[in-house]
Structure formats: C-alpha cells, structure tokens
PDB file of C-alpha atoms in Angstrom:
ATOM      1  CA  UNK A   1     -13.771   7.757  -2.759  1.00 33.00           C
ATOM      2  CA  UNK A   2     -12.424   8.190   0.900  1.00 37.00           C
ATOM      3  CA  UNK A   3     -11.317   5.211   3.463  1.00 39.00           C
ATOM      4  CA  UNK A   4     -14.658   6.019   5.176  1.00 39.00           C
ATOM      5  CA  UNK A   5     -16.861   5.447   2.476  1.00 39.00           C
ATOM      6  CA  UNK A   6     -16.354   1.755   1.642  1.00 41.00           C
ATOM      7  CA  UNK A   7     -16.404   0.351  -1.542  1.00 41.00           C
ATOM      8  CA  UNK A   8     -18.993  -2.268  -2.576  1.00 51.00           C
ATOM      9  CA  UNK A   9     -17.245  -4.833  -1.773  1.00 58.00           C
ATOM     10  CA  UNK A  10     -18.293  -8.756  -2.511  1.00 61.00           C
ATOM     11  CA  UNK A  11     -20.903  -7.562  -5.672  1.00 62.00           C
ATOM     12  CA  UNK A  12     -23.680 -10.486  -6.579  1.00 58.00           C
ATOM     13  CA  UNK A  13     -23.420 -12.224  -9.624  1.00 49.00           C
ATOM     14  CA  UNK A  14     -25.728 -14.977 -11.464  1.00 46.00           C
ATOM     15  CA  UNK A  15     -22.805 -17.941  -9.524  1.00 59.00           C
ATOM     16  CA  UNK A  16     -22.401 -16.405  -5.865  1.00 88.00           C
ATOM     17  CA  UNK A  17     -20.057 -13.071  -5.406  1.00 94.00           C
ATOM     18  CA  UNK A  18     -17.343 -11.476  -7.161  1.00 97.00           C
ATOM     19  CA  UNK A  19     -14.422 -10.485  -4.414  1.00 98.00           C
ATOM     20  CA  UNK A  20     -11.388  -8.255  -5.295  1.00 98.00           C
ATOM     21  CA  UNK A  21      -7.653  -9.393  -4.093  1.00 98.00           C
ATOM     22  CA  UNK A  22      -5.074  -7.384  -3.914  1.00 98.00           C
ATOM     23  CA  UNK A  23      -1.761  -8.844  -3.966  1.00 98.00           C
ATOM     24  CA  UNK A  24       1.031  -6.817  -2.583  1.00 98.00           C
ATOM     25  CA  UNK A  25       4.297  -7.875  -3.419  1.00 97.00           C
ATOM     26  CA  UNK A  26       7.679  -6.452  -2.596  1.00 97.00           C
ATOM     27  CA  UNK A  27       9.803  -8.461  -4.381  1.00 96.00           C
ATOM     28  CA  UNK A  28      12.333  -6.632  -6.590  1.00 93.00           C
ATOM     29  CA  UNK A  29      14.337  -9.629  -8.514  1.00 90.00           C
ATOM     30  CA  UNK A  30      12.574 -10.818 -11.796  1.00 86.00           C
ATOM     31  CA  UNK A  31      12.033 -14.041 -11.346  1.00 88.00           C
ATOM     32  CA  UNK A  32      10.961 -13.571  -7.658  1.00 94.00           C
ATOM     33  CA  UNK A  33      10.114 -16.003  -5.032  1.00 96.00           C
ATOM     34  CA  UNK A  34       8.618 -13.297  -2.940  1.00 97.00           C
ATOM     35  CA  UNK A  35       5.988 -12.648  -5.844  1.00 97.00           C
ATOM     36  CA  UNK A  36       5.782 -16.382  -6.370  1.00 97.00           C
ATOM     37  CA  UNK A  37       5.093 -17.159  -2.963  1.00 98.00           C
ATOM     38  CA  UNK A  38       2.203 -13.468  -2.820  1.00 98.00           C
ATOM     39  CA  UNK A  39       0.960 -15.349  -5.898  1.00 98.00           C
ATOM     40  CA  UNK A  40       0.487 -18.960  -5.038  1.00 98.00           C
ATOM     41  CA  UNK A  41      -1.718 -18.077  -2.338  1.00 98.00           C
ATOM     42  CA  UNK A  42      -4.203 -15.735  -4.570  1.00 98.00           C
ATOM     43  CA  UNK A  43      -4.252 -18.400  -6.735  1.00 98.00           C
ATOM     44  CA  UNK A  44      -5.331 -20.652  -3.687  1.00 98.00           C
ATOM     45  CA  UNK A  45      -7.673 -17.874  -2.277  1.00 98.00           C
ATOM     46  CA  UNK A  46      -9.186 -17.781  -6.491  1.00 98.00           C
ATOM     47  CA  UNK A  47      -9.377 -21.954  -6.787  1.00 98.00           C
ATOM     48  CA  UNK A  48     -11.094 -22.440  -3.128  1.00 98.00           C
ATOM     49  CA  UNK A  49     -13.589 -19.514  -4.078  1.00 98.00           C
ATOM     50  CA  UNK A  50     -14.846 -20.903  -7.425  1.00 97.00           C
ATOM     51  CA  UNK A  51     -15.224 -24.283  -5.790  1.00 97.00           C
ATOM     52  CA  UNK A  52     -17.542 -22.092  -3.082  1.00 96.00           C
ATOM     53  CA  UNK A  53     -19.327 -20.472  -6.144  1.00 96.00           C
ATOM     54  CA  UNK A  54     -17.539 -17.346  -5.988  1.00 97.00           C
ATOM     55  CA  UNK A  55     -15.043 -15.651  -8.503  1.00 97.00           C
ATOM     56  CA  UNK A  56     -11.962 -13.431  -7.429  1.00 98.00           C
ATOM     57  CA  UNK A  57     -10.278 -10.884  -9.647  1.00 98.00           C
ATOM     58  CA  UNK A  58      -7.007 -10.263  -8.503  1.00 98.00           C
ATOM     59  CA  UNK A  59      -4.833  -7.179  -8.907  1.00 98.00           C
ATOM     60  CA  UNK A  60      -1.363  -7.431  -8.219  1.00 97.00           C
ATOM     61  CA  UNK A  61       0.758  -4.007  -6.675  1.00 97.00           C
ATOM     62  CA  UNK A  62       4.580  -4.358  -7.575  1.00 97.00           C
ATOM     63  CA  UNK A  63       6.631  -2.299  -5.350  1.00 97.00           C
ATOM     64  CA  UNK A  64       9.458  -2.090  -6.882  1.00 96.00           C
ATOM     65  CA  UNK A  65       7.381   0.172  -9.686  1.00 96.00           C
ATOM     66  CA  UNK A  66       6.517   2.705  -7.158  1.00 95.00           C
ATOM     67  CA  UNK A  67      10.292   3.180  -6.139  1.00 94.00           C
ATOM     68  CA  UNK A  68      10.516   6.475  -8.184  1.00 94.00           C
ATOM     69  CA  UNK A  69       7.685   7.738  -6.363  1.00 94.00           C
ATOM     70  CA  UNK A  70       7.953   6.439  -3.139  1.00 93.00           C
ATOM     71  CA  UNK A  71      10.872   9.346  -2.294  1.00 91.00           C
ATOM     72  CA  UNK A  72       8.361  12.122  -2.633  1.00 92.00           C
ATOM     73  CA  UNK A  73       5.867  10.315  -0.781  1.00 92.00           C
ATOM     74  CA  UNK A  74       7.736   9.593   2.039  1.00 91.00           C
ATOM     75  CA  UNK A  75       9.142  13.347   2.372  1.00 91.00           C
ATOM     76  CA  UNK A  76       5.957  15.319   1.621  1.00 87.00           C
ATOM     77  CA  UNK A  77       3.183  12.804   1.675  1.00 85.00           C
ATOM     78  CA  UNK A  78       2.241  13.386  -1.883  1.00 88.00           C
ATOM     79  CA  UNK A  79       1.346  10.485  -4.023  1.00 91.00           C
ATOM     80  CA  UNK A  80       2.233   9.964  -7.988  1.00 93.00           C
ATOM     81  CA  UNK A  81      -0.097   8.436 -10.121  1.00 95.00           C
ATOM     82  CA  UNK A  82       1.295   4.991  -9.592  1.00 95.00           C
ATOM     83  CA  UNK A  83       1.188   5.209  -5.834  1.00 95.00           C
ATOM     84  CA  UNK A  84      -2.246   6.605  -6.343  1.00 95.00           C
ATOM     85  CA  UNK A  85      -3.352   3.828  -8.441  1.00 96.00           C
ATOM     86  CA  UNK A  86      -1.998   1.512  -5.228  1.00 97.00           C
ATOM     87  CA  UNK A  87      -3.634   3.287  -3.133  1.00 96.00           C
ATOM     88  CA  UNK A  88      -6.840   2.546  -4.612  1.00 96.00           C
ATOM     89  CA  UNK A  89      -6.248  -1.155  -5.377  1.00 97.00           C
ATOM     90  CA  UNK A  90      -6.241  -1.796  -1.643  1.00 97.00           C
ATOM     91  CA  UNK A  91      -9.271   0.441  -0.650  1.00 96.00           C
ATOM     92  CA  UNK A  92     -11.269  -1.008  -3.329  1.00 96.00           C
ATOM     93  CA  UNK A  93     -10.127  -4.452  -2.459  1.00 98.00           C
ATOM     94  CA  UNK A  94     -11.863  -6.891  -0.295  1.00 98.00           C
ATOM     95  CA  UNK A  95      -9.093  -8.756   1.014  1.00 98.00           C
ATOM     96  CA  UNK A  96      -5.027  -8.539   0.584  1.00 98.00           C
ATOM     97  CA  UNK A  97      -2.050 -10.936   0.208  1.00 98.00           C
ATOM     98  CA  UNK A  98       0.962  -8.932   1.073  1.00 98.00           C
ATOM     99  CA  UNK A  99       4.318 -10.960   0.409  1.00 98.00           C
ATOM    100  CA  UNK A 100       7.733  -9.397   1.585  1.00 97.00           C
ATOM    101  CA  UNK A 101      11.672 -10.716   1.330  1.00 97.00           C
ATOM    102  CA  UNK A 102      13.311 -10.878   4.358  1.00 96.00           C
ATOM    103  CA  UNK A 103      16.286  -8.253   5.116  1.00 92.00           C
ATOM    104  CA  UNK A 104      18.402  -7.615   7.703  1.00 89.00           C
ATOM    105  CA  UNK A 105      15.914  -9.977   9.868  1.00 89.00           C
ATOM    106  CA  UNK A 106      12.880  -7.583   9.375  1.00 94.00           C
ATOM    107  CA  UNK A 107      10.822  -7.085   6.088  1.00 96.00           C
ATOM    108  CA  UNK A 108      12.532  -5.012   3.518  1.00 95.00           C
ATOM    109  CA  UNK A 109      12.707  -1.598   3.812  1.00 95.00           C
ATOM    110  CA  UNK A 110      10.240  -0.641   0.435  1.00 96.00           C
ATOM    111  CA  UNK A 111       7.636  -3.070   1.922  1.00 97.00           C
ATOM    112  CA  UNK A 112       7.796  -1.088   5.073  1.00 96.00           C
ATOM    113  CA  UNK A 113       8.221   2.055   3.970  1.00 95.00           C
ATOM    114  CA  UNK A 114       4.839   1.663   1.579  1.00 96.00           C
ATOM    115  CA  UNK A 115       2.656   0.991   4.306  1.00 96.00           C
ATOM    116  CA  UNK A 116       4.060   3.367   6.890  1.00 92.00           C
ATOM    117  CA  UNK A 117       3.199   6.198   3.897  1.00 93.00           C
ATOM    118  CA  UNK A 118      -0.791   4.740   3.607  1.00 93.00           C
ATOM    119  CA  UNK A 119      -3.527   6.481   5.413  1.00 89.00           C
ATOM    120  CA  UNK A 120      -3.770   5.211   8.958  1.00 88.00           C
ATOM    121  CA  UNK A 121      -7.842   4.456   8.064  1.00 90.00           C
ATOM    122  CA  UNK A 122      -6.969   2.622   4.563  1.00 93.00           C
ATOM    123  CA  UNK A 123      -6.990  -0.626   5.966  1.00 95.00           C
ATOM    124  CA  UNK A 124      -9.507  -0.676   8.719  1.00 93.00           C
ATOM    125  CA  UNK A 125     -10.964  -4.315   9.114  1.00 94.00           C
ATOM    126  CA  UNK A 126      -9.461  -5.379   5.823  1.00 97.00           C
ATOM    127  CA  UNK A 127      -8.673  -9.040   6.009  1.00 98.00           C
ATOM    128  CA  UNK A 128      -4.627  -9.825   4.992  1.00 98.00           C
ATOM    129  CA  UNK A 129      -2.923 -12.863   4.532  1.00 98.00           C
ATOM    130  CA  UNK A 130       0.969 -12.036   5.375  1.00 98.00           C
ATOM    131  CA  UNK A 131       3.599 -14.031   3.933  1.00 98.00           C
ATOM    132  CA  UNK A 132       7.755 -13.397   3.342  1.00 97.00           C
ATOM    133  CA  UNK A 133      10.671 -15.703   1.925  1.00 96.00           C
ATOM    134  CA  UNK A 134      14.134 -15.577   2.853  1.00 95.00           C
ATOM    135  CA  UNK A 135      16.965 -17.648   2.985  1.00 91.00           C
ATOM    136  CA  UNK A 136      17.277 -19.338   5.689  1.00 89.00           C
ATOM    137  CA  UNK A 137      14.512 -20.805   7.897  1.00 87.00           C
ATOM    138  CA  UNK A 138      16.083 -18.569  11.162  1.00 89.00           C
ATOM    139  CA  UNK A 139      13.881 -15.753   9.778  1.00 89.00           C
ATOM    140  CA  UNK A 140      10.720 -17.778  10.233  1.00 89.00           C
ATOM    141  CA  UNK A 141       9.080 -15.741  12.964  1.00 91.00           C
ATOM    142  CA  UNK A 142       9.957 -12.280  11.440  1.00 93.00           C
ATOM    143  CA  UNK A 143       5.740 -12.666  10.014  1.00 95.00           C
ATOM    144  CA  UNK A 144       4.353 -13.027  13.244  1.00 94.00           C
ATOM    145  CA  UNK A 145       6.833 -10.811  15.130  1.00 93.00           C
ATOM    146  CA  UNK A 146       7.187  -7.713  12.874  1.00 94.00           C
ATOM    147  CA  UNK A 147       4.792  -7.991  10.184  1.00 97.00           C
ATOM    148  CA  UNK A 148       1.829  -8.698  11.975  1.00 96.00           C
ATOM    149  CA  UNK A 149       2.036  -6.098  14.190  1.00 96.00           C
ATOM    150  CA  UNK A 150       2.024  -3.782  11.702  1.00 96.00           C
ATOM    151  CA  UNK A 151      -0.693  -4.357  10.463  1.00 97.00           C
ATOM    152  CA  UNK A 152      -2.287  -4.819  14.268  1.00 95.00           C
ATOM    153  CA  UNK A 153      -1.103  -1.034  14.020  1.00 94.00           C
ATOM    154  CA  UNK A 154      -2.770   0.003  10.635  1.00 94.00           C
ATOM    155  CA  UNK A 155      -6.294  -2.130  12.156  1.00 94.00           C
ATOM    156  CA  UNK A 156      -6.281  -4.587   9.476  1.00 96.00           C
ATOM    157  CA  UNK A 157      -7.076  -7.879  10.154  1.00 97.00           C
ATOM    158  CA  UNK A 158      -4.883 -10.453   9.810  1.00 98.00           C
ATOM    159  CA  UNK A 159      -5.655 -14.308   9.002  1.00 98.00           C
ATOM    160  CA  UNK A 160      -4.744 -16.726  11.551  1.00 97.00           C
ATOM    161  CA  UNK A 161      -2.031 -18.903   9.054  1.00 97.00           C
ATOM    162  CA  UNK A 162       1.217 -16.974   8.092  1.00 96.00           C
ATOM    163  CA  UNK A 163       2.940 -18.391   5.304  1.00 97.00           C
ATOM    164  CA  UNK A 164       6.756 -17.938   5.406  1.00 97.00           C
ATOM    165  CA  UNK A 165       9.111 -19.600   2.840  1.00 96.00           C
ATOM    166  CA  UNK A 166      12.831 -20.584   3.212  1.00 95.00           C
ATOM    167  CA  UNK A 167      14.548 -21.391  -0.024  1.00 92.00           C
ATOM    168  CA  UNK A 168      14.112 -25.565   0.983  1.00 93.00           C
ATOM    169  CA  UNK A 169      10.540 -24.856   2.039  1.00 93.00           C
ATOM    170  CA  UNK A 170       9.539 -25.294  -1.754  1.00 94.00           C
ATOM    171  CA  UNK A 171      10.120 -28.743  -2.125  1.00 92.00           C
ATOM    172  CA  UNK A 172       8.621 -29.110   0.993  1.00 92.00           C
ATOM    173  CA  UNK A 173       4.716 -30.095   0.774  1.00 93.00           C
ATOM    174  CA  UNK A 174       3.788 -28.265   3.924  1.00 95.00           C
ATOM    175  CA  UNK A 175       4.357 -25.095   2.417  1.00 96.00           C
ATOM    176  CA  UNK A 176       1.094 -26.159   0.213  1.00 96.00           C
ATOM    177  CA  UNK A 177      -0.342 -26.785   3.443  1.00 97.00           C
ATOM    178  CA  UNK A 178      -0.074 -23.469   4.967  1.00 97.00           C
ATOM    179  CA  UNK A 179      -0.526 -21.413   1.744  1.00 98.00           C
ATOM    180  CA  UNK A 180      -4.268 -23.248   1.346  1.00 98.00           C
ATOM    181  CA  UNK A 181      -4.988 -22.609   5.236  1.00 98.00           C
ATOM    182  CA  UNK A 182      -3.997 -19.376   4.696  1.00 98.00           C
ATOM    183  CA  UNK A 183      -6.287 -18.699   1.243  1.00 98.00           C
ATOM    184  CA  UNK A 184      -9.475 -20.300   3.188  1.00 98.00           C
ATOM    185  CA  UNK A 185      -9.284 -18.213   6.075  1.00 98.00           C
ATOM    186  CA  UNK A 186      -9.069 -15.018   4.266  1.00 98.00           C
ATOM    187  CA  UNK A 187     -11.811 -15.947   2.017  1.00 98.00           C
ATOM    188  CA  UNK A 188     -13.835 -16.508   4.706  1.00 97.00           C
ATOM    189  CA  UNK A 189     -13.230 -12.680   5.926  1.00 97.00           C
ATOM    190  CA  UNK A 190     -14.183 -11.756   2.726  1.00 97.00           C
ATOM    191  CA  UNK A 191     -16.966 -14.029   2.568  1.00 96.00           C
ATOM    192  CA  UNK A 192     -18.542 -12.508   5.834  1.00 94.00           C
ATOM    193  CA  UNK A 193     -18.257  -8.402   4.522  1.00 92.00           C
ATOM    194  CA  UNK A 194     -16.588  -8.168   7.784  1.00 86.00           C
ATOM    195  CA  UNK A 195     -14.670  -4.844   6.877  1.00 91.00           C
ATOM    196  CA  UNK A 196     -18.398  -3.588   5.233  1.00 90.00           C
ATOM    197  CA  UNK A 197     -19.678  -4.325   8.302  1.00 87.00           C
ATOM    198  CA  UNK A 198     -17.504  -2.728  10.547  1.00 88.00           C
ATOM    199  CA  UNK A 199     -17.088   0.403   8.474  1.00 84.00           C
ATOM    200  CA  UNK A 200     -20.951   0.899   7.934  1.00 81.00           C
ATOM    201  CA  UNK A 201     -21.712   0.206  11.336  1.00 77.00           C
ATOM    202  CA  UNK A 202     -18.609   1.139  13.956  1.00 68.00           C
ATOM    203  CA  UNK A 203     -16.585   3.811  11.725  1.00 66.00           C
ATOM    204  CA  UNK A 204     -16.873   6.359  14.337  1.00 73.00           C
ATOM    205  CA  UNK A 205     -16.014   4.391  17.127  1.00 69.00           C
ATOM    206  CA  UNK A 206     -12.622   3.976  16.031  1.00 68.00           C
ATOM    207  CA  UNK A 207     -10.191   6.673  16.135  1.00 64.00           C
ATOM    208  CA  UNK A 208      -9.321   8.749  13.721  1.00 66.00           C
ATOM    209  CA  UNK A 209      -6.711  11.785  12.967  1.00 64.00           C
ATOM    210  CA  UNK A 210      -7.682  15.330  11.569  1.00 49.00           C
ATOM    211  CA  UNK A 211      -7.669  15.025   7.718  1.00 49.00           C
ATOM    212  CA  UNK A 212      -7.011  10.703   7.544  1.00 51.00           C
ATOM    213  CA  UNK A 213      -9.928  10.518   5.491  1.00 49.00           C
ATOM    214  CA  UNK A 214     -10.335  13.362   3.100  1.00 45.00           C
ATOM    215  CA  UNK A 215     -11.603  15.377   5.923  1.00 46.00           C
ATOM    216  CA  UNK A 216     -15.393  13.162   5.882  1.00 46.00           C
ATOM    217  CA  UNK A 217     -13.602  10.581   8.801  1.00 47.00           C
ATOM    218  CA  UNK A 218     -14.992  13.141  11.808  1.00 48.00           C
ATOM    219  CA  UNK A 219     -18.141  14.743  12.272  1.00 50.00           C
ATOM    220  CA  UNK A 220     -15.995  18.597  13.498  1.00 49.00           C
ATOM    221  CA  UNK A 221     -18.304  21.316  14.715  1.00 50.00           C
ATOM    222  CA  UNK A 222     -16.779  24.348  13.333  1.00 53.00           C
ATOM    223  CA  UNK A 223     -19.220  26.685  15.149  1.00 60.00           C
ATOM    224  CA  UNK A 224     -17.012  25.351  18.677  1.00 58.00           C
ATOM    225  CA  UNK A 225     -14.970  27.680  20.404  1.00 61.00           C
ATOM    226  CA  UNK A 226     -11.920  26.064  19.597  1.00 57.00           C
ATOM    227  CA  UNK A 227     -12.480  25.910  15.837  1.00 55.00           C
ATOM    228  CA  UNK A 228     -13.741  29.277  15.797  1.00 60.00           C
ATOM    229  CA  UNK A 229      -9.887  30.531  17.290  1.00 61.00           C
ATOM    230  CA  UNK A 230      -8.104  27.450  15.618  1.00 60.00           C
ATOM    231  CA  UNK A 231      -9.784  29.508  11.965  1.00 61.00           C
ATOM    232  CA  UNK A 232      -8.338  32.979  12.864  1.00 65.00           C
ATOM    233  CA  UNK A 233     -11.845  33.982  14.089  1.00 65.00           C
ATOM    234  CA  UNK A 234     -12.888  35.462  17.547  1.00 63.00           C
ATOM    235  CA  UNK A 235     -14.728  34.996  20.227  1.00 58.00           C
ATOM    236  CA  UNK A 236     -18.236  37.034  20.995  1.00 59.00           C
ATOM    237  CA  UNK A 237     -17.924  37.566  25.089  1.00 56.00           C
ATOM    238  CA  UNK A 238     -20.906  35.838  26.931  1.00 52.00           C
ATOM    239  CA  UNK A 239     -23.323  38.176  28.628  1.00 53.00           C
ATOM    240  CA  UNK A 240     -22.186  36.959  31.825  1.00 45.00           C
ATOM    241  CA  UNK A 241     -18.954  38.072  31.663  1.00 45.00           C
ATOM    242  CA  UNK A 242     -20.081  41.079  30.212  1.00 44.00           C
ATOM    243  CA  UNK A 243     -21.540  41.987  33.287  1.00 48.00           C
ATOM    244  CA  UNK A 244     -19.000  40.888  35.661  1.00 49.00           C
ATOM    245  CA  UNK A 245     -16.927  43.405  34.127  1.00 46.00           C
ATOM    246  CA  UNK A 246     -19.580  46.052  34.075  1.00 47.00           C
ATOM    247  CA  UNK A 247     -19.964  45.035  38.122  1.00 46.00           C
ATOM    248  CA  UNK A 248     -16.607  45.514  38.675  1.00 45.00           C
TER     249      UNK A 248
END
C-alpha cells in the first residue's frame, strides 16, 4: 500500500464507524508525561466518539523503540521493521495525536528527526492533534510556532486547539479543557473522510517528488524525450531536421 492509494479509512459497522488513531509519542522516560498527555487526548478523541456512535482503535508509536533504527534511516533512508511498522500505523490511520517533550525550546530532536525521515506524501490531509509538555510554561508557544509548521510542511492538517502542558498545568482544570477541544475537533476531521476525500479526488493536484510514493504518485510518460535520454536511450532525428541537413 502506497501514500497515494488511501486506506479505507472510517469502515461501517452495525453502531456508526470504526476510526483508527494513531498516537505518536516521543517521550523517552517511563513514567512519561509526554505519553500521558498523547494519551489523555485519544482517550478523549475514543470517549466523545462512542458517545457519537462511533468506536476508535488506537495504536500507539513509541519513539524511543525506533531509536536503534532511526540512525540508518536517517543516513540512507532505509527503514527497519519497526520503523516500517510506524510507517504504516500512520498511513493506515485516520487521524493522529502526536505528543513531544520540549528541548532546548523546540521539540526534541527524535520527534523531529522521525518525521523529517517520513515520505513527504504520508501525511497528506491527515488530521493531527499536536501537543508537548515541558517544564516551564515559557515553552508554551513552541506547538504553534515550530510544531505546527511542520506539519503545515508535511500537508497534514492540523486541529485548531493545541494542547501544551507545563508541569503545574496538571492540576490545572483547563488543561481538561483544551485536551477535549482538541479530541472533538479532530474527530470531526475524521468524521468528514476529509483526507479520503482529498486523496481520491485532488491527489494529483498536489505536488509530488520522483519516487515519494512507490513510484504510482505521478502519471511519467516514459516514451518523452527527456525520459527516453534520462534511461540511457537515444533520440530518433525528426524528418525535418533530417532534411535540413540533407539541404545544407
């Protein structure tokens, strides 16, 4: 399965649909608030969807268990069985939660570095929720600043609500708040087939590069000029230039 042939996302059952959530968390310390926080608002997305009919089954992606892969990937673009297995989580997936910690004011460097190794047409019109923790509260906008253009990059679609958690944003009941804003608005994405749509009908109006897709992302006439010389073939001369030679 390839990024441009979408999975069937939102299936029918005999109570409403069945959505897929992938939860992306980057969190490394066991316990972790960064997976707490990725967590609380599946669970949120999972509640406000069964009381809409719907079920969610939720697969969570640990990146801290694709470290010993993520060396090779980075260097030579070739994925382990893990990453692989990733991979396919968030293709398959209707919508995402992707929690981060908060380093050096930015998102850590293994959240980062996973998504700058994904295809560039994984994520097209996939709806995320994006959430981080850190510290201190002066890290707040590092969501909205960093991580949502990211994703603005990758052409994912991000909810409205960020959810970003200080360590005394816990006991705080707005946190709640946020986290349930943010779980309605991406199951409403998903609720829509807004990615399905925009794959099925506008895939080729985006753009794409040579080989992001398996090769199946462009329709490439190979019988062009260019692809005949960019293939080691040659050229046949045109009959007109044939004869301008012959006239001269």
């Amino acid at each position: 399965m390839t990024p441009s042939q979408p999975f069937e996302h939102g299936q029918q059952n005999e109570q409403g649909k069945t959505f897929r959530l992938a939860v992306v968390n980057a969190g490394i310390s066991d316990p972790s608030s960064t997976k707490l926080l990725g967590d609380r608002i599946a669970q949120s997305v999972r509640e406000t969807a069964e009381r809409r009919g719907h079920s969610v089954r939720i697969t969570t992606v640990d990146l801290r268990e694709l470290l010993p892969e993520l060396s090779g990937a980075l260097a030579s673009g070739l994925l382990g069985p893990r990453f692989t297995a990733a991979v396919d989580a968030l293709r398959e997936a209707d919508g995402i939660v992707a929690s981060t910690p908060v380093y050096k004011a930015g998102p850590s460097g293994l959240f980062s570095s996973f998504f700058q190794v994904l295809d560039n047409d994984l994520l097209i019109a996939k709806p995320v929720a994006l959430a981080a923790t850190a510290g201190t509260a002066r890290h707040a906008l590092v969501v909205d600043e960093q991580m949502r253009s990211l994703f603005a990059y990758l052409r994912a679609l991000s909810v409205p609500t960020s959810v970003f958690a200080a360590t005394e944003d816990w006991q705080d009941n707005a946190l709640g708040s946020r986290v349930d804003r943010a779980a309605f608005e991406l199951l409403l994405l998903m609720e829509t087939g807004f990615e399905r749509e925009v794959r099925g009908s506008s895939w080729r109006s985006y753009q794409h590069e040579y080989g992001s897709a398996g090769g199946t992302e462009l329709a490439i006439d190979l019988n062009s000029d260019h692809m005949k010389l960019a293939t080691g073939g040659s050229l046949k001369p045109r009959n007109s230039v044939i004869e301008g030679i012959d006239e001269g």
